XYZ file of C-alpha atoms in Angstrom:
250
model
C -17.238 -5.629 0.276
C -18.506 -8.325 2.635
C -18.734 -10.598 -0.244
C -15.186 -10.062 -1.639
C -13.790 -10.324 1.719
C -15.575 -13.555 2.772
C -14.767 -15.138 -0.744
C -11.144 -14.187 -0.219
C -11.187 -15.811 3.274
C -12.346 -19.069 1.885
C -9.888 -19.437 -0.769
C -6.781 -18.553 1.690
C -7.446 -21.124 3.513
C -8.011 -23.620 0.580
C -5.032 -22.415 -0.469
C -3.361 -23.275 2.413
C -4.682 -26.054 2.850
C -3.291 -27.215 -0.457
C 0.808 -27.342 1.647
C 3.963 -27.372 0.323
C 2.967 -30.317 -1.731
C 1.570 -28.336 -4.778
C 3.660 -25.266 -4.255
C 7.185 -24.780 -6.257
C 10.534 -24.706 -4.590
C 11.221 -21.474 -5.994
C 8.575 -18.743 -6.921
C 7.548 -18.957 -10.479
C 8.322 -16.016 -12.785
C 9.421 -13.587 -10.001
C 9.365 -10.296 -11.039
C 12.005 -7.849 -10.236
C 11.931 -6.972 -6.441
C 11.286 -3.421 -5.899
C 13.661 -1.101 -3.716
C 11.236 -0.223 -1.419
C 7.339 1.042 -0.038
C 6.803 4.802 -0.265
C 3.095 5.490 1.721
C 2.099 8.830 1.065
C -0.787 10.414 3.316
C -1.962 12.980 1.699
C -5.411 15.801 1.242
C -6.798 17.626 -1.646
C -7.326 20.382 1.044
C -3.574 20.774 2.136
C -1.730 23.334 0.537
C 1.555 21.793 1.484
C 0.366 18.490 -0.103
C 1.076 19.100 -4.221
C 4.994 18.887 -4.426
C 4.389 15.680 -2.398
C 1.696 14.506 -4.715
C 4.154 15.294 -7.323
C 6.973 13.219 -6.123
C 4.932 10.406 -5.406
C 3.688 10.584 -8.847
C 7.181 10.797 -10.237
C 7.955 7.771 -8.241
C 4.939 5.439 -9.274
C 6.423 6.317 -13.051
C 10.130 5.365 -12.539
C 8.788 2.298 -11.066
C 11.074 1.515 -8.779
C 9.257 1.289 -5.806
C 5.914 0.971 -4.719
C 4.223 3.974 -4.404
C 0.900 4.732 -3.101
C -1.137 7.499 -1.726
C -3.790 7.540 1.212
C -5.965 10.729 1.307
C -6.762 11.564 4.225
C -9.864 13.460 5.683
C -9.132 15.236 9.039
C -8.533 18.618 6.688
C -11.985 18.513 4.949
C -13.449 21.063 7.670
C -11.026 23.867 5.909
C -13.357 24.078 2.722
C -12.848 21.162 0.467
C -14.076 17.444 0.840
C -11.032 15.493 -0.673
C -12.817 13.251 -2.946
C -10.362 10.431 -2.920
C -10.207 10.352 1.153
C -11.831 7.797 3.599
C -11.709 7.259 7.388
C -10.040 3.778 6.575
C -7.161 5.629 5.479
C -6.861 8.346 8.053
C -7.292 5.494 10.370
C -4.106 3.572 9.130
C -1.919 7.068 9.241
C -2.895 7.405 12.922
C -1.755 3.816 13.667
C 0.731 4.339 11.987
C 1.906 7.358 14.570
C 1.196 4.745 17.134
C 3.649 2.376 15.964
C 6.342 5.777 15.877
C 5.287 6.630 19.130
C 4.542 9.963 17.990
C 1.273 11.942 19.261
C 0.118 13.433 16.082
C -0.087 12.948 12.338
C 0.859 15.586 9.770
C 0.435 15.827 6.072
C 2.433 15.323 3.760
C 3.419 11.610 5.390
C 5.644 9.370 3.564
C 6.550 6.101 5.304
C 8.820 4.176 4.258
C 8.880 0.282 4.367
C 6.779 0.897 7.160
C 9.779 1.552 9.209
C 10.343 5.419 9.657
C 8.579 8.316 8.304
C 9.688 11.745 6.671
C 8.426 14.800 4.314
C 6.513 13.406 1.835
C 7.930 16.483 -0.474
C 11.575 15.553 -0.008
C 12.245 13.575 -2.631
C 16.101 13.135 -1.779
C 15.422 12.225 1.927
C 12.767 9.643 0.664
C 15.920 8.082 -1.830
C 18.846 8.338 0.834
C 16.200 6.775 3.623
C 14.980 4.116 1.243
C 18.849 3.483 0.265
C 20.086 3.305 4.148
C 17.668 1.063 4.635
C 18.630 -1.420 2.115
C 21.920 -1.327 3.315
C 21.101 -2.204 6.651
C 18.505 -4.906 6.140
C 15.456 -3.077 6.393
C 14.440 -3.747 3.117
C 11.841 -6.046 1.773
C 14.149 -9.288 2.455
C 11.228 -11.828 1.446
C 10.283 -12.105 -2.601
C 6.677 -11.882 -3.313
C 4.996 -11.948 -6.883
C 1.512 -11.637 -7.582
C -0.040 -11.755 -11.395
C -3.371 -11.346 -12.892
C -4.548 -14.341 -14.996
C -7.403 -16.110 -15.875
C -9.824 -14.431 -13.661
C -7.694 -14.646 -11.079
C -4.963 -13.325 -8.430
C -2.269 -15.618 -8.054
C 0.459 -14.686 -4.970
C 3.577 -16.485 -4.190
C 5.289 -15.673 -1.198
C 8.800 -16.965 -0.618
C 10.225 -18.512 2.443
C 11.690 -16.041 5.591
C 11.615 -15.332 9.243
C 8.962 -14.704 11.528
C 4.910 -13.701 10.814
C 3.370 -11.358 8.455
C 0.098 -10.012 7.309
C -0.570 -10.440 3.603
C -2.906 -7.410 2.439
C -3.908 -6.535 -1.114
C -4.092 -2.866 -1.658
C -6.564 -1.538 -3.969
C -5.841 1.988 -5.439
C -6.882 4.337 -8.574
C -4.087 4.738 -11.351
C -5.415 8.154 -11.719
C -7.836 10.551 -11.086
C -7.719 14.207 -12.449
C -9.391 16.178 -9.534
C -10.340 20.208 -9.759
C -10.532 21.683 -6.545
C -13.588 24.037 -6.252
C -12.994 25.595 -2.793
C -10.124 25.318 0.577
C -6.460 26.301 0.029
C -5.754 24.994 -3.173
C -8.661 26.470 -4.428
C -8.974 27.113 -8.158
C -6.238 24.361 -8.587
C -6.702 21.049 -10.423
C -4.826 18.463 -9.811
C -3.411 14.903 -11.606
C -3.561 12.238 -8.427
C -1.921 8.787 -8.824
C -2.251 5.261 -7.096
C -4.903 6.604 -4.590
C -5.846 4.025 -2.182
C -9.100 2.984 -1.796
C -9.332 -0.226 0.066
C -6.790 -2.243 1.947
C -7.799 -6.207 3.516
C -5.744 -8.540 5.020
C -5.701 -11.858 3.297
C -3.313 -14.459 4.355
C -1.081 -14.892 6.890
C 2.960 -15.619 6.346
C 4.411 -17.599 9.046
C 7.773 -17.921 7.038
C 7.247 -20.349 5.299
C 6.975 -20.362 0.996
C 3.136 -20.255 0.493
C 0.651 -19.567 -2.773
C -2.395 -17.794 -2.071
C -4.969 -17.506 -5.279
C -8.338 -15.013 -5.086
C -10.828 -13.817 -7.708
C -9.595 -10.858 -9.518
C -12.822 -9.849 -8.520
C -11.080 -8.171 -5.455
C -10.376 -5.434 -7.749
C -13.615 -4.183 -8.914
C -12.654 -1.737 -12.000
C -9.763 -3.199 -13.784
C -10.144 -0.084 -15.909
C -8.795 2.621 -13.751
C -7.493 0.089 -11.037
C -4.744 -1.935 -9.810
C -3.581 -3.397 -6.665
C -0.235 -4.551 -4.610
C 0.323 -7.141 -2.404
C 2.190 -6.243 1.115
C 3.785 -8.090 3.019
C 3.408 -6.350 6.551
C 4.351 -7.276 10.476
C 2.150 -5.903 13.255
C 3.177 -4.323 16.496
C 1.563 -5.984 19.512
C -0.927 -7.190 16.606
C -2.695 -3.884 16.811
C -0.738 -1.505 14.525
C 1.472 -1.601 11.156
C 4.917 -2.491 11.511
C 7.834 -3.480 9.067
C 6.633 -3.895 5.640
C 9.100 -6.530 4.379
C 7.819 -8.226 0.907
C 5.826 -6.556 -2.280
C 4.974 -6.212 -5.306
C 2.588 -4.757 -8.091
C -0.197 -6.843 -9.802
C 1.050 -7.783 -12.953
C -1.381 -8.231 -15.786
């Protein structure tokens, strides 16, 4: 991880270093922008969790917005070790409730565009908040495309307002999981676009700007995929308005 991370590092800032000289007025081949960021947080061990699960899954098919899922692992004392969880993730949900002001976190999460949060089993308040949203300007207002070519990542990032993290998100298209013990005992379950790692690496300070990386970042192009996010912080300590991004295209 060290070695991605520090490779990644060097080649934003050759990148960068590159300016607006060598990068296009507009952003070549942009893909279709998508309508918005469903984060799902999420446990094998929740019994609540499945219709959730299920939504986001229907979601990642329709394709319409980006959707991924963080497990969690503050329920593993009830019984069952969720196998796709980490602390990483369990550690963005909780600054997440930071950023909402709220004192707790709760499963199932969905936040949305990084702006509000709701049931991550209501499927119709996840559309109509995702919808509002658009409406009002909440949206992701700043194209980004990323593609997968020649061994390597390629991101464009088009112009906007203000300063942004860019992060690559690294998640499992699928994972078939039976659950051997806890409250969904007996159960086995089909989990998609489970998170596994999540690094920062650019910066967006509004203006248009290409950042290229290994497609090493992604370690097992056979079961994985990433997306690129374009993300504010909140007093630079917590995640704030996600407001560009888009799926790896291969």
């Amino acid at each position: 991880m060290m070695v991605r991370s520090e490779i990644a590092r060097a080649l934003v800032l050759a990148s960068l270093a590159l300016g607006q000289a060598s990068f296009p007025e507009s952003l070549a081949q942009a893909q279709e922008k998508p309508e918005g960021v469903v984060e799902l947080f999420t446990s094998q061990g929740c019994s609540s969790c499945p219709p959730a699960d299920a939504v986001l899954a229907d979601l990642a098919a329709e394709g319409n917005v980006i959707a991924l899922a963080y497990h969690v692992d503050y329920w593993n004392y009830l019984g069952w070790k969720d196998t796709l969880a980490s602390p990483e993730n369990t550690a963005r949900q909780k600054a997440y409730a930071t950023t909402f002001e709220r004192k707790s976190v709760y499963t199932p999460q969905a936040v949305l565009n990084g702006r509000d949060h709701v049931n991550g089993a209501s499927r119709g308040h996840i559309d109509t908040t995702l919808s509002a949203m658009e409406r009002d300007g909440r949206g992701l207002v700043v194209d980004v495309d990323v593609a997968h070519d020649d061994d390597t990542l390629v991101i464009d990032v088009g112009e906007g307002e203000g300063k942004a993290h860019v992060m690559l998100v690294v998640f499992d298209r699928e994972n078939i999981v039976p659950i051997e013990a806890g409250e969904n005992d007996g159960a086995s379950y089909t989990y998609v676009n489970s998170v596994r790692e999540v690094q920062i690496v650019g910066v967006w300070k509004g203006d248009a700007e290409r950042i290229t990386l290994p497609d090493m970042m992604i370690d097992d192009w056979d079961n994985r995929n990433g997306a690129i996010l374009l993300q504010r912080m909140v007093d630079d300590r917590a995640p704030g308005a996600i407001i560009g991004a888009a799926l790896i295209k291969s």
